[in-house]
Every structure is written in C-alpha cells, then in structure tokens.
Amino acid sequence: MSRYKLEFTKERDDKIKSEICRRYNLAWSVVEGKSRIRKVVDARRLYCGVLRNLFRLTFQEIGDILNKNHATILHSITQHDTFVRILKSYKRNYEEIESTLMIDDNYYIHEVIEVERKMNELSQRLNDLIEKKNEYKLKIKKQKNGRQELCSK
C-alpha cells in the first residue's frame, strides 16, 4: 500500500472507475447504486479503499462522491483492509489498480508540479524572513545610534 498521497483528479478518478468496471464486468452506474450483490459491493469497497489509501480522502469526501453516509464508508474501508489481508484475489486487484496509477506518466507530472509549488512557497517565506531580518537590523542600528548620541552628550 502506498504511503504517498496522490492528487485526486478527474482523470485519475475516471481511470480507477474504468479499471474497476473492467475487472468486475460492471457498469459504473451499478457500482455507485444501492445494489448489495457481492460483486457490486466488492467493486464499491475496492473503490473506497483506493480513494482512502492513495488519495487520503476523508470518509466524508468519499461518501460525498458515492452519495453514501460517512459511516458506511468507514465500514467499507475497514472491510477493505481486512479483505486485502485475507483474500489474495482482492489484494491482487487492489495492488494492480494501485500500480497502474503509480506507473502512469501523469503521476510524475503531478508530483513535480506539487514539489515546484512547495518550493515557490518556501522561497517566498524565505524572502519574507530575510526582509524581516533586515528590518530588525535597521531598527537595532537606529537604537544603537540613538544611545550613542545620548551617551556622547
């Protein structure tokens, strides 16, 4: 399971949905519906697990996407974690979907963009701190000059 948080994009979401539908031979409208057929529930559970583990979405965010209560999503995630540990076929499906997302070229583009954004933020913060430091130096210099004038009188 990935320890990294991917950016949740429409392209990645569509890719996950199509992959799950292909693997379970279902239409997406059936997966996001209210069916309790085992195959449909497995597909829905797998989708919840991917969103939670790869994108670090909250239970409420996943619930909003699937139009389900957050408690239902919590239960699905708990079941997902259990199924990944116990069922080899379920674990294989999950890992293959995870690897297709990680291998995708867009993964690296998103990561580079995120790193660049963080670097720009840090650079701006550094410039602000340098500016503050220089302001304080000026204040200290003025205070020293004021004290020297008082002492010399």
XYZ file of C-alpha atoms in Angstrom:
153
model
C 0.000 0.000 0.000
C 1.209 3.431 -0.898
C 2.384 5.813 1.785
C 2.195 8.770 -0.557
C -0.756 10.998 -1.174
C -1.648 11.458 -4.809
C -3.608 14.419 -6.061
C -7.208 13.404 -6.712
C -8.011 14.445 -10.280
C -10.893 13.679 -12.627
C -8.517 11.786 -14.940
C -7.317 9.524 -12.143
C -10.863 9.042 -10.875
C -12.058 8.060 -14.360
C -9.131 5.675 -14.738
C -9.919 3.972 -11.414
C -13.612 3.697 -12.247
C -12.976 2.216 -15.688
C -10.433 -0.246 -14.304
C -12.800 -1.415 -11.546
C -15.684 -1.725 -14.031
C -13.478 -3.738 -16.395
C -12.248 -6.068 -13.650
C -15.719 -6.736 -12.238
C -17.526 -6.539 -15.592
C -19.972 -3.905 -14.305
C -21.279 -0.510 -15.378
C -20.279 2.348 -13.074
C -23.921 3.290 -12.510
C -24.415 -0.158 -10.938
C -21.348 0.222 -8.704
C -22.441 3.570 -7.309
C -26.033 2.373 -6.912
C -27.630 0.633 -3.950
C -27.117 -2.974 -5.021
C -25.953 -5.405 -2.348
C -24.850 -8.128 -4.757
C -21.424 -9.400 -3.663
C -19.623 -8.470 -6.894
C -21.017 -4.919 -6.789
C -20.205 -4.462 -3.102
C -16.646 -5.712 -3.712
C -16.192 -3.197 -6.538
C -17.573 -0.351 -4.402
C -15.388 -1.391 -1.451
C -12.306 -1.506 -3.654
C -13.064 1.992 -4.959
C -13.406 3.302 -1.387
C -10.110 1.659 -0.409
C -8.264 3.182 -3.356
C -9.621 6.668 -2.621
C -8.752 6.412 1.059
C -5.307 4.828 0.780
C -3.903 6.508 -2.334
C -5.543 9.925 -2.180
C -6.033 10.212 1.597
C -9.613 11.415 1.147
C -11.735 11.627 4.294
C -14.686 9.336 4.890
C -16.999 12.290 4.295
C -15.328 13.182 0.971
C -15.607 9.588 -0.249
C -19.212 9.483 0.977
C -19.997 12.643 -0.975
C -18.530 11.129 -4.138
C -20.545 7.912 -3.790
C -23.586 9.557 -2.214
C -23.206 7.412 0.913
C -23.024 8.176 4.630
C -19.517 8.558 6.083
C -20.220 5.666 8.489
C -20.945 3.411 5.502
C -17.594 4.434 4.034
C -15.846 3.765 7.357
C -17.303 0.255 7.342
C -16.243 -0.256 3.696
C -12.677 0.838 4.454
C -12.475 -1.472 7.470
C -13.737 -4.340 5.329
C -11.339 -3.350 2.529
C -8.333 -3.549 4.864
C -9.487 -6.968 6.087
C -10.061 -8.261 2.550
C -6.621 -7.047 1.409
C -5.048 -9.031 4.250
C -7.108 -12.196 3.744
C -8.228 -12.565 0.107
C -5.449 -12.953 -2.452
C -7.646 -12.149 -5.467
C -8.983 -8.975 -3.837
C -5.466 -7.916 -2.821
C -4.201 -8.562 -6.367
C -6.972 -6.371 -7.826
C -6.136 -3.577 -5.395
C -2.381 -3.745 -5.992
C -2.782 -3.823 -9.772
C -5.006 -0.740 -9.718
C -2.536 0.973 -7.406
C 0.390 0.126 -9.691
C -1.404 1.382 -12.817
C -1.843 4.736 -11.085
C 1.773 4.843 -9.935
C 3.193 3.898 -13.329
C 1.067 6.432 -15.159
C 3.171 9.309 -16.530
C 0.708 11.827 -15.111
C 1.703 10.666 -11.641
C 5.164 12.104 -12.072
C 3.884 15.312 -13.649
C 1.565 15.913 -10.684
C 4.371 15.189 -8.249
C 6.762 17.583 -9.993
C 4.120 20.322 -10.055
C 3.440 19.792 -6.346
C 7.164 19.964 -5.496
C 7.564 23.133 -7.569
C 4.587 24.736 -5.819
C 6.035 23.905 -2.404
C 9.452 25.241 -3.448
C 7.862 28.517 -4.534
C 6.035 28.809 -1.220
C 9.250 28.142 0.723
C 11.179 30.610 -1.407
C 8.574 33.295 -0.705
C 8.685 32.545 3.034
C 12.486 32.727 2.972
C 12.391 36.105 1.221
C 9.882 37.392 3.782
C 12.118 36.234 6.648
C 15.197 37.844 5.099
C 13.265 41.089 4.722
C 12.170 40.960 8.376
C 15.736 40.250 9.469
C 16.982 43.302 7.589
C 14.237 45.465 9.107
C 15.248 44.336 12.610
C 18.911 45.034 11.858
C 17.966 48.551 10.785
C 15.936 49.101 13.971
C 18.800 47.844 16.127
C 21.266 50.088 14.296
C 18.989 53.121 14.801
C 18.616 52.289 18.501
C 22.394 51.969 18.898
C 22.920 55.294 17.137
C 20.312 56.920 19.395
C 22.055 55.544 22.523
C 25.480 56.711 21.334
C 24.122 60.230 20.798
C 22.660 60.228 24.322
C 25.927 58.968 25.836
C 28.094 61.494 23.983
C 26.072 64.496 25.276
